[in-house]
Coordinates of C-alpha atoms in Angstrom, one line a residue:
Chain K
M1 CA 2.4 -39.4 3.2
T2 CA 1.9 -35.8 1.6
L3 CA 0.5 -33.2 3.6
I4 CA -1.5 -30.3 1.7
L5 CA -3.1 -27.3 3.0
G6 CA -6.0 -26.0 0.8
F7 CA -7.7 -22.4 1.3
D8 CA -10.1 -19.9 -0.2
T9 CA -11.5 -16.8 0.5
S10 CA -12.8 -15.8 -3.0
A11 CA -16.2 -15.2 -1.8
A12 CA -18.0 -14.4 1.5
H13 CA -16.0 -16.9 3.6
C14 CA -12.8 -18.2 4.9
A15 CA -12.4 -21.8 3.9
A16 CA -9.7 -24.4 4.5
A17 CA -9.0 -28.0 4.1
L18 CA -6.3 -30.3 5.3
L19 CA -5.4 -33.4 2.8
D20 CA -3.1 -36.0 4.2
G21 CA -2.1 -38.2 1.1
D22 CA -5.7 -39.0 -0.1
T23 CA -7.3 -38.6 3.2
L24 CA -9.1 -35.7 4.2
L25 CA -8.3 -34.8 7.7
E26 CA -10.7 -31.9 8.1
S27 CA -12.1 -29.2 5.9
C28 CA -13.8 -26.0 7.8
A29 CA -15.4 -22.9 6.6
E30 CA -16.7 -19.6 8.5
E31 CA -19.4 -17.4 6.5
M32 CA -18.1 -13.8 6.7
S33 CA -18.6 -10.9 4.1
R34 CA -15.6 -8.9 5.7
G35 CA -12.8 -9.8 8.1
Q36 CA -11.2 -12.5 6.0
A37 CA -7.8 -10.8 6.3
E38 CA -8.1 -10.8 10.1
R39 CA -9.2 -14.2 10.4
L40 CA -7.7 -16.4 7.4
M41 CA -4.1 -17.3 9.3
G42 CA -5.9 -18.0 12.6
L43 CA -8.3 -20.4 10.9
L44 CA -5.4 -21.9 9.3
E45 CA -3.3 -22.4 12.4
E46 CA -6.4 -23.8 14.3
L47 CA -6.9 -26.3 11.9
L48 CA -3.2 -27.4 11.9
A49 CA -3.1 -27.4 15.4
R50 CA -6.5 -29.8 15.6
H51 CA -4.5 -32.4 13.7
A52 CA -1.0 -32.0 15.5
K53 CA 0.7 -30.4 12.4
T54 CA 2.4 -27.1 12.1
W55 CA 3.6 -25.3 8.8
A56 CA 6.9 -27.0 8.7
D57 CA 4.9 -30.4 8.2
L58 CA 3.2 -28.9 5.0
D59 CA 4.4 -30.3 1.6
A60 CA 2.5 -28.0 -0.5
I61 CA -0.3 -25.2 -0.1
G62 CA -3.2 -25.0 -2.5
V63 CA -4.8 -21.5 -3.0
G64 CA -8.0 -20.5 -4.3
I65 CA -6.9 -18.0 -7.2
G66 CA -10.7 -17.0 -8.1
P67 CA -12.4 -15.9 -9.9
G68 CA -14.3 -13.9 -7.4
N69 CA -14.2 -11.0 -5.1
F70 CA -10.9 -9.3 -6.1
T71 CA -10.0 -8.4 -2.6
G72 CA -10.7 -11.8 -1.3
I73 CA -8.7 -13.4 -4.2
R74 CA -5.8 -11.2 -3.4
I75 CA -5.9 -11.8 0.6
S76 CA -5.4 -15.5 0.0
V77 CA -2.9 -15.4 -2.6
S78 CA -0.8 -12.7 -0.7
A79 CA -0.5 -14.9 2.3
A80 CA 0.2 -18.2 0.1
R81 CA 3.1 -16.2 -1.4
G82 CA 4.4 -15.3 1.8
L83 CA 3.9 -18.8 3.2
A84 CA 5.7 -20.2 0.3
L85 CA 8.5 -17.5 0.8
A86 CA 9.2 -18.9 4.2
L87 CA 8.5 -22.7 3.7
P88 CA 10.9 -23.7 0.6
H89 CA 9.7 -27.1 0.7
A90 CA 6.1 -26.4 0.5
P91 CA 5.3 -24.7 -2.6
A92 CA 2.2 -22.7 -3.4
I93 CA 0.0 -24.0 -6.2
G94 CA -2.8 -21.7 -7.6
I95 CA -5.8 -23.4 -8.3
S96 CA -8.8 -21.7 -10.2
T97 CA -12.4 -22.0 -8.9
F98 CA -13.2 -23.7 -12.2
E99 CA -10.3 -26.4 -11.4
A100 CA -11.8 -27.0 -8.3
I101 CA -15.2 -27.5 -9.7
A102 CA -13.8 -30.0 -12.1
V103 CA -12.4 -32.0 -9.3
D104 CA -15.5 -32.3 -7.4
T105 CA -15.9 -35.4 -5.7
N106 CA -18.8 -36.6 -7.5
P107 CA -18.3 -36.6 -10.9
S108 CA -21.9 -37.1 -12.3
D109 CA -22.2 -33.6 -10.8
T110 CA -20.1 -32.1 -13.5
S111 CA -19.8 -34.3 -16.4
G112 CA -20.7 -32.4 -19.4
K113 CA -21.3 -29.2 -17.6
I114 CA -19.7 -25.9 -17.8
P115 CA -17.8 -24.5 -14.7
A116 CA -19.6 -21.3 -14.0
V117 CA -18.7 -18.9 -10.7
P118 CA -21.3 -16.3 -9.7
A119 CA -20.3 -12.7 -10.2
P120 CA -21.8 -9.5 -9.0
R121 CA -24.8 -8.0 -10.7
D122 CA -26.5 -11.1 -11.8
Q123 CA -23.6 -12.4 -13.9
L124 CA -21.3 -15.2 -14.2
Y125 CA -17.7 -16.0 -14.9
V126 CA -17.6 -19.0 -17.3
A127 CA -15.2 -21.4 -18.5
Q128 CA -16.1 -23.3 -21.5
S129 CA -13.4 -26.1 -22.3
G130 CA -10.7 -25.0 -24.5
R131 CA -11.6 -21.0 -24.4
T132 CA -10.5 -18.2 -22.1
P133 CA -13.0 -17.7 -19.2
V134 CA -15.4 -14.9 -19.7
L135 CA -17.9 -12.9 -17.9
L136 CA -21.6 -13.0 -19.0
P137 CA -24.8 -11.8 -17.8
R138 CA -26.6 -15.0 -16.2
S139 CA -29.0 -15.5 -18.8
E140 CA -26.7 -15.4 -21.6
A141 CA -24.3 -17.7 -19.6
E142 CA -27.3 -20.3 -19.0
G143 CA -28.0 -20.5 -22.6
L144 CA -24.6 -22.1 -23.3
G145 CA -25.6 -25.5 -21.7
P146 CA -25.9 -26.9 -18.1
L147 CA -23.6 -25.0 -15.8
A148 CA -21.7 -26.4 -12.6
L149 CA -21.3 -24.0 -9.9
P150 CA -18.9 -24.0 -7.0
A151 CA -19.5 -26.2 -3.8
V152 CA -20.2 -24.8 -0.5
A153 CA -17.2 -23.3 0.9
A154 CA -15.7 -26.2 2.8
Q155 CA -15.9 -28.5 0.0
L156 CA -14.6 -25.8 -2.3
A157 CA -11.6 -25.9 0.0
E158 CA -11.3 -29.4 0.1
N159 CA -11.4 -29.4 -4.0
I160 CA -8.7 -26.9 -4.0
A161 CA -6.4 -29.1 -1.7
R162 CA -7.2 -31.9 -4.1
A163 CA -6.5 -30.1 -7.2
A164 CA -3.0 -29.1 -5.7
A165 CA -2.5 -32.6 -4.6
V166 CA -2.8 -33.8 -8.4
K167 CA -0.4 -30.9 -9.6
H168 CA 2.2 -31.6 -6.8
A169 CA 2.1 -35.3 -7.7
T170 CA 2.9 -34.6 -11.1
G171 CA 6.3 -32.8 -10.0
G172 CA 8.0 -29.8 -11.5
A173 CA 7.8 -26.1 -10.8
W174 CA 4.7 -24.1 -10.7
P175 CA 4.4 -20.7 -11.1
A176 CA 3.9 -18.4 -8.2
P177 CA -0.1 -18.2 -7.8
A178 CA -1.5 -15.3 -9.1
P179 CA -5.3 -14.0 -8.8
L180 CA -7.6 -15.1 -11.7
Y181 CA -9.6 -11.6 -12.5
I182 CA -10.9 -12.1 -15.9
R183 CA -12.4 -8.6 -15.3
A184 CA -10.2 -5.9 -16.3
A185 CA -9.4 -3.1 -13.6
D186 CA -11.9 -0.5 -13.7
A187 CA -9.8 2.5 -14.7
A188 CA -10.8 5.3 -17.3
P189 CA -8.3 7.7 -18.7
P190 CA -8.8 11.4 -17.2
R191 CA -12.1 13.2 -18.9
D192 CA -10.6 16.4 -19.5
P193 CA -8.3 16.3 -22.7
A194 CA -4.7 18.0 -22.1
P195 CA -4.7 21.5 -23.9
H196 CA -3.4 21.8 -27.3
I197 CA 0.0 23.1 -27.1
L198 CA 0.8 26.0 -29.7
P199 CA 4.0 26.4 -31.4
Chain M
M1 CA 16.9 2.1 20.5
P2 CA 17.1 -1.7 21.4
A3 CA 20.0 -2.8 23.8
S4 CA 20.9 -5.6 21.7
P5 CA 21.0 -5.3 17.7
L6 CA 17.5 -6.3 15.9
T7 CA 17.4 -7.2 12.4
L8 CA 13.8 -6.6 10.6
L9 CA 12.3 -7.2 7.2
G10 CA 10.0 -4.1 6.2
I11 CA 7.2 -4.3 3.8
E12 CA 5.5 -1.4 2.2
S13 CA 2.8 -1.5 -0.2
S14 CA 0.2 1.5 0.7
C15 CA 0.7 3.3 -2.7
D16 CA 2.1 2.9 -5.8
D17 CA 5.6 1.4 -4.5
T18 CA 6.2 -2.1 -3.6
A19 CA 8.9 -2.2 -1.5
A20 CA 10.9 -4.4 1.0
A21 CA 14.1 -3.8 2.9
V22 CA 16.3 -5.3 5.6
V23 CA 17.5 -3.0 8.6
R24 CA 19.8 -3.5 11.6
V25 CA 19.3 -1.3 14.5
G26 CA 21.6 -1.4 17.4
P27 CA 23.0 0.8 19.9
Q28 CA 25.3 2.2 17.8
G29 CA 22.5 3.4 15.1
A30 CA 20.9 1.8 12.1
E31 CA 22.1 0.3 8.9
I32 CA 20.1 -0.4 5.9
L33 CA 21.0 -3.9 4.6
S34 CA 19.0 -3.6 1.9
S35 CA 16.2 -1.5 0.2
V36 CA 14.2 -2.6 -3.0
V37 CA 11.8 -0.2 -4.3
E38 CA 9.4 -1.4 -7.4
G39 CA 7.5 1.7 -8.6
Q40 CA 4.4 1.4 -10.9
M41 CA 4.3 4.4 -12.8
D42 CA 4.2 3.0 -16.2
L43 CA 0.9 1.0 -15.3
H44 CA -0.9 4.5 -14.0
R45 CA 0.6 6.8 -16.4
D46 CA -2.6 7.0 -18.9
F47 CA -5.0 7.3 -16.1
G48 CA -3.6 10.6 -14.6
G49 CA -2.9 9.4 -11.5
V50 CA -3.1 6.2 -9.3
V51 CA -5.6 3.7 -9.9
P52 CA -6.3 1.7 -6.8
E53 CA -7.3 -1.6 -8.2
I54 CA -4.4 -1.3 -10.8
A55 CA -2.2 -0.7 -7.7
A56 CA -3.4 -3.4 -5.6
R57 CA -3.1 -6.0 -8.6
A58 CA 0.6 -5.1 -9.1
H59 CA 1.4 -5.3 -5.2
A60 CA -0.1 -8.7 -5.0
E61 CA 2.2 -10.1 -7.4
K62 CA 5.4 -8.3 -6.5
L63 CA 5.6 -8.1 -2.8
D64 CA 7.1 -11.7 -2.2
I65 CA 9.3 -11.0 -5.2
C66 CA 10.8 -7.7 -3.7
V67 CA 11.0 -9.6 -0.2
R68 CA 13.2 -12.4 -2.0
A69 CA 15.4 -9.6 -3.6
A70 CA 15.6 -7.5 -0.5
L71 CA 16.9 -10.6 1.5
D72 CA 19.2 -11.5 -1.1
Q73 CA 20.6 -8.3 -1.4
A74 CA 21.5 -8.4 2.1
A75 CA 22.7 -11.8 2.2
L76 CA 20.5 -13.0 4.9
G77 CA 17.7 -15.6 5.1
L78 CA 14.3 -15.1 7.1
G79 CA 16.2 -17.2 10.0
N80 CA 18.7 -14.4 10.5
L81 CA 15.8 -12.0 11.1
D82 CA 14.1 -10.9 14.4
A83 CA 10.7 -9.7 13.2
V84 CA 8.9 -8.6 9.8
A85 CA 7.5 -5.3 10.2
V86 CA 4.7 -4.3 7.6
T87 CA 2.5 -1.2 6.8
A88 CA -0.8 -1.5 8.0
G89 CA -2.3 1.8 7.1
P90 CA -2.9 4.4 6.3
G91 CA -3.0 4.1 2.7
L92 CA -5.1 2.6 -0.4
I93 CA -6.5 -0.8 1.3
G94 CA -6.0 -2.9 -1.5
G95 CA -2.2 -2.8 -1.5
V96 CA -1.9 -2.6 2.3
L97 CA -4.0 -5.9 2.6
S98 CA -1.8 -7.6 0.1
G99 CA 1.4 -6.1 2.2
V100 CA -0.1 -7.4 5.6
M101 CA -1.0 -10.8 4.2
C102 CA 2.5 -11.5 2.6
A103 CA 3.8 -10.4 6.2
K104 CA 1.6 -12.5 8.0
G105 CA 2.6 -15.7 5.5
I106 CA 6.2 -15.2 6.3
A107 CA 5.9 -14.3 9.5
A108 CA 3.7 -17.5 10.5
G109 CA 5.9 -19.6 8.0
A110 CA 9.1 -18.6 9.7
S111 CA 8.0 -18.3 13.1
L112 CA 8.8 -14.5 13.5
P113 CA 7.1 -11.8 15.4
L114 CA 4.8 -9.5 13.1
I115 CA 4.6 -5.9 13.7
G116 CA 2.4 -3.7 12.2
V117 CA 3.7 0.0 11.3
N118 CA 1.7 3.3 10.5
H119 CA 3.1 4.6 7.2
L120 CA 3.2 7.8 8.8
A121 CA 5.1 6.8 11.7
G122 CA 7.6 5.4 9.1
H123 CA 8.0 8.8 7.4
A124 CA 8.2 11.0 10.8
L125 CA 11.1 8.5 12.3
T126 CA 13.3 8.5 9.0
P127 CA 15.3 11.6 10.6
R128 CA 16.4 9.2 13.2
L129 CA 17.0 6.2 10.8
T130 CA 19.4 8.7 8.6
D131 CA 20.7 11.1 10.9
D132 CA 20.0 9.9 14.6
V133 CA 18.3 13.2 15.1
A134 CA 17.1 13.7 19.0
F135 CA 13.5 14.2 19.8
P136 CA 11.8 16.3 20.0
Y137 CA 11.9 17.4 16.4
L138 CA 9.3 19.1 14.0
M139 CA 8.4 17.0 11.0
L140 CA 6.8 18.2 7.7
L141 CA 5.7 15.4 5.5
V142 CA 4.2 16.4 2.2
S143 CA 3.6 14.0 -0.6
G144 CA 1.2 12.9 -3.3
G145 CA -1.1 11.3 -0.3
H146 CA 0.0 13.2 2.8
C147 CA 0.3 16.8 4.1
Q148 CA 0.8 17.4 7.8
F149 CA 3.1 18.7 10.5
L150 CA 4.1 16.4 13.1
L151 CA 5.8 17.1 16.6
V152 CA 7.8 14.0 17.1
R153 CA 8.6 13.4 21.1
G154 CA 9.2 9.7 20.9
A155 CA 8.8 6.7 18.6
Q156 CA 5.2 6.5 19.7
D157 CA 4.7 10.1 20.5
F158 CA 3.3 12.3 17.5
T159 CA 1.5 15.5 17.8
R160 CA -0.3 16.5 14.8
L161 CA -0.1 20.5 14.5
G162 CA -2.0 20.9 11.4
G163 CA -2.3 19.3 7.9
T164 CA -4.2 19.5 4.8
I165 CA -7.9 19.6 5.2
D166 CA -8.5 18.3 1.5
D167 CA -6.0 17.2 -1.0
A168 CA -2.3 16.7 -0.5
P169 CA 0.3 18.9 -2.6
G170 CA 1.5 16.0 -4.8
E171 CA -2.2 15.8 -6.0
A172 CA -2.1 19.2 -6.9
F173 CA 1.3 18.9 -8.9
D174 CA -0.4 15.8 -10.9
K175 CA -3.3 17.5 -11.6
T176 CA -1.6 21.1 -12.7
A177 CA 0.5 18.8 -15.0
R178 CA -2.5 17.1 -16.5
L179 CA -4.0 20.8 -16.8
L180 CA -1.0 22.0 -18.3
G181 CA -0.1 19.2 -20.6
L182 CA 2.8 18.4 -18.8
P183 CA 4.0 14.5 -18.2
Q184 CA 3.1 12.5 -15.4
P185 CA 4.4 12.3 -12.5
G186 CA 3.8 16.2 -11.9
G187 CA 6.1 17.1 -9.3
P188 CA 9.2 16.9 -11.4
S189 CA 8.0 17.9 -14.7
V190 CA 6.2 21.2 -13.4
E191 CA 9.2 22.2 -11.3
A192 CA 11.0 21.7 -14.8
A193 CA 8.9 23.7 -16.4
A194 CA 8.6 26.5 -13.7
K195 CA 12.4 27.1 -14.3
S196 CA 11.9 29.4 -17.3
G197 CA 8.4 30.9 -16.1
N198 CA 7.4 34.0 -14.4
P199 CA 6.0 33.0 -10.7
K200 CA 4.0 36.5 -10.8
A201 CA 2.4 36.1 -14.1
H202 CA -0.5 34.8 -12.4
R203 CA -1.7 35.5 -8.8
F204 CA -3.3 32.1 -7.6
P205 CA -4.9 32.0 -4.2
R206 CA -2.9 31.2 -1.0
P207 CA -5.7 29.2 0.7
L208 CA -6.3 29.4 4.3
L209 CA -3.3 31.8 4.9
D210 CA -5.6 34.3 6.3
R211 CA -6.5 32.0 9.1
D212 CA -4.9 30.8 12.1
G213 CA -3.0 27.8 12.8
C214 CA -1.5 25.2 10.8
D215 CA -4.1 23.7 8.5
M216 CA -3.7 23.6 4.5
S217 CA -5.9 23.2 1.6
F218 CA -4.9 22.9 -1.9
S219 CA -8.2 21.8 -3.7
G220 CA -9.2 25.7 -4.6
L221 CA -5.9 26.2 -5.7
K222 CA -6.4 23.4 -8.6
T223 CA -9.6 25.0 -9.4
A224 CA -8.0 28.4 -9.8
I225 CA -5.5 26.7 -12.2
L226 CA -8.1 25.3 -14.0
R227 CA -10.4 28.2 -14.4
A228 CA -7.2 30.5 -15.6
R229 CA -6.4 27.8 -18.2
D230 CA -9.4 27.5 -19.6
A231 CA -9.6 31.3 -20.1
R232 CA -6.1 31.1 -21.6
V233 CA -7.1 28.2 -23.8
A234 CA -10.3 30.1 -24.9
D235 CA -8.6 33.5 -25.9
A236 CA -5.5 31.5 -27.6
G237 CA -6.8 28.2 -28.9
G238 CA -4.1 26.5 -26.6
L239 CA -1.2 27.1 -24.5
T240 CA 2.2 27.9 -25.6
V241 CA 5.5 26.5 -24.0
Q242 CA 5.9 29.8 -22.1
D243 CA 2.1 29.9 -20.9
Q244 CA 3.0 26.2 -19.4
A245 CA 6.0 27.6 -17.9
D246 CA 4.4 30.6 -16.3
F247 CA 1.2 28.6 -15.0
A248 CA 3.8 26.1 -13.5
A249 CA 5.9 28.7 -11.7
S250 CA 2.9 30.7 -10.6
F251 CA 1.4 27.4 -9.1
Q252 CA 4.8 26.6 -7.3
A253 CA 5.1 29.9 -5.9
A254 CA 1.7 29.5 -4.4
I255 CA 2.5 25.9 -2.9
T256 CA 5.9 27.4 -1.8
D257 CA 4.3 30.5 -0.1
V258 CA 1.6 28.1 1.7
L259 CA 4.0 25.5 3.1
T260 CA 6.4 28.3 3.9
E261 CA 4.1 30.2 6.1
K262 CA 2.5 27.2 7.8
T263 CA 6.0 26.0 8.5
R264 CA 6.7 29.3 10.2
R265 CA 3.8 28.8 12.3
A266 CA 4.4 25.3 13.2
L267 CA 7.9 25.9 14.0
T268 CA 6.8 28.8 16.5
L269 CA 4.5 26.4 18.0
Y270 CA 7.6 23.6 18.3
L271 CA 9.9 26.3 19.5
Q272 CA 7.7 26.8 22.6
E273 CA 8.7 23.3 23.6
A274 CA 12.4 25.0 24.0
P275 CA 14.2 21.9 22.1
A276 CA 18.0 21.7 23.0
A277 CA 18.8 21.4 19.1
P278 CA 15.6 22.4 17.5
L279 CA 15.2 20.7 14.0
L280 CA 12.8 20.8 10.9
A281 CA 12.9 17.4 9.2
V282 CA 11.0 17.0 5.8
A283 CA 9.9 13.8 4.1
G284 CA 7.8 13.1 1.1
G285 CA 8.2 13.1 -2.7
V286 CA 7.1 17.1 -2.5
A287 CA 10.1 17.7 -0.4
A288 CA 12.1 16.9 -3.2
N289 CA 10.7 20.4 -5.1
G290 CA 13.7 22.9 -5.1
A291 CA 11.7 25.9 -4.7
I292 CA 9.7 24.4 -1.8
R293 CA 13.2 23.2 -0.3
T294 CA 15.0 26.7 -0.5
G295 CA 11.8 28.4 1.0
L296 CA 11.8 26.1 4.0
E297 CA 15.7 26.2 4.3
L298 CA 15.6 29.9 4.4
L299 CA 12.8 29.8 6.8
C300 CA 14.9 27.6 9.2
A301 CA 17.9 29.8 8.7
H302 CA 15.8 32.9 9.9
M303 CA 14.3 30.8 12.7
G304 CA 17.7 29.5 14.0
V305 CA 16.6 25.8 13.3
A306 CA 18.4 23.3 11.8
F307 CA 17.1 21.6 8.6
S308 CA 17.1 17.8 7.5
A309 CA 16.1 16.3 4.7
P310 CA 16.8 12.4 4.0
P311 CA 18.2 11.3 0.6
L312 CA 15.2 11.1 -2.3
R313 CA 15.2 7.5 -1.7
L314 CA 14.5 7.7 1.8
C315 CA 12.1 10.8 1.4
T316 CA 9.7 8.8 -0.8
D317 CA 7.9 5.8 0.0
N318 CA 10.4 2.8 0.8
A319 CA 10.5 -0.2 3.1
A320 CA 13.4 0.7 5.1
M321 CA 11.6 3.2 7.2
I322 CA 8.9 0.8 7.7
A323 CA 11.6 -1.8 9.2
Y324 CA 13.2 1.1 11.3
A325 CA 9.8 2.1 12.6
G326 CA 9.0 -1.5 13.6
A327 CA 12.4 -2.1 15.2
A328 CA 11.6 0.9 17.4
L329 CA 8.0 -0.4 18.3
M330 CA 9.8 -3.7 19.0
A331 CA 12.3 -2.2 21.1
D332 CA 9.1 -0.6 23.0
G333 CA 7.9 -4.3 23.4
V334 CA 5.0 -3.6 20.6
R335 CA 3.9 -7.2 19.0
H336 CA 1.0 -7.9 16.9
D337 CA -0.6 -11.2 15.8
M338 CA -2.3 -12.8 13.1
T339 CA -5.5 -10.8 13.5
L340 CA -3.6 -7.6 12.5
A341 CA -6.0 -5.7 10.3
A342 CA -5.1 -3.3 7.1
R343 CA -6.4 0.2 8.1
P344 CA -7.0 2.6 5.2
R345 CA -7.3 5.7 7.7
W346 CA -5.1 5.6 10.6
P347 CA -4.3 9.2 11.9
L348 CA -1.1 9.6 14.2
D349 CA -1.4 11.6 17.0
Q350 CA -1.0 11.1 20.7
N351 CA -4.4 12.4 21.6
R352 CA -5.4 9.0 20.7
P353 CA -3.2 6.7 22.7
A354 CA -4.6 3.3 21.5
M355 CA -3.1 3.9 17.9
L356 CA 0.1 2.6 18.0
G357 CA -0.7 -1.0 19.3
S358 CA 0.1 -0.7 23.3
G359 CA -2.0 -3.0 24.6
K360 CA -5.3 -3.2 22.9
K361 CA -5.9 -6.5 21.4
G362 CA -4.9 -7.3 17.7
A363 CA -5.0 -4.9 14.9
K364 CA -6.8 -1.7 15.8
A365 CA -4.5 -1.4 18.8

């Protein structure tokens, strides 16, 4: 069977799921607003150990690439890229939270709905079908139609593992997982202009 | 040094260089098998300084690629390594976090020990990596982010004799370049402009030179240059190329005076230890500045102290120094686990013995 580990730290949690073929062995999550970098690897190793598995048993890694907390996304993506480098037979497959919402186990929850992810300051990241995801004020996003928000953390990790399983089953090579930020980095050119240089 | 050779992967991502290296350390000394450094200068150029979020984004997508390149250049696989060493601070936290998580992934997947290294220890131990310098020696670390004197007595035994109380000189060079309309990074462009300038054209302050001790300050110098430039621009409507050169030369003279005089005081303290072969080592990008280096070399000659500067590629941020420092820690029995934390601030001083991972649980050891 194909053993897939999914994990996510895109919001205030460490979440993971272990999928054996179609069977969910376990999903788990710990709520935390900080400390994911210190906790994530331990959470994953404990999950593997509870099912008598090791890193070497994995066939693929599904990692949540966001959107969400920038630092949180980087924590998982960096760990996944490091793991993939050390586990040549277990590629890391990036799964966006939008994709995770779309594979939600209960299709009626999302049919016809627009995947959306909570963002700071009462905004939402929104992925309308066929369009580049955008960041919108909540009121504007809700005006687009019914929205489908991410499941609770443990379910989100399971969805990420399942989405990775689908991609893995289709074969081929996947690009290394990269964070899905949507919002550009906050950076402004210096305010003081350079002096005029006289001839 | 270890009794039998240790081969370590080093990872560094604490500022704007993504770096990975493979270093072998044995009884005969250290050998750098590979050292890959990917800079980000182009990404930050428009902003007149390193933007933390931009740096973090670049590190997250470059680290594993640099590691792969370092392993390939060393013609080694992860199975040939004894451990993974990673910069766990101090630095820009987003980049440090990416490095630490990438290192954890590699260490977990390849069943290798993980060793968190203080970035400053990497710089401070570089004279041993390059020249096998004997303890104790005095280290002046002077870069875009740091400026301090460290008395190095052992791989985990550092005494900070003094340092900047505000900005680092590298920042002052960048800011000065911006004020004068010179390109970034400021270090090389200010030095080049200064060559045709008069260092006595402007009398800029030498902050804290009238105070005892080895502490330094550079933020007031930046303000002084801003005021003098504004006065000149108000008079003439801009700066001539000669104005740029005179400002650059006068600024560089002030920095050189401060660093040289404070180094003299640090050397005096160091010589009280009566080292058998007294030596001043420098590290950091600012140590590449010719005027500063000449000032320090003259001072050392005058005081009967040897002067050591690693080659530029090992003076600036790199991962070979992290792998080497990791090997030194490993030889001392230091190991970290998967709770290793990334620390934005992590002072390096023997007076806080819990700092370099000797016994306290996990990351903050």
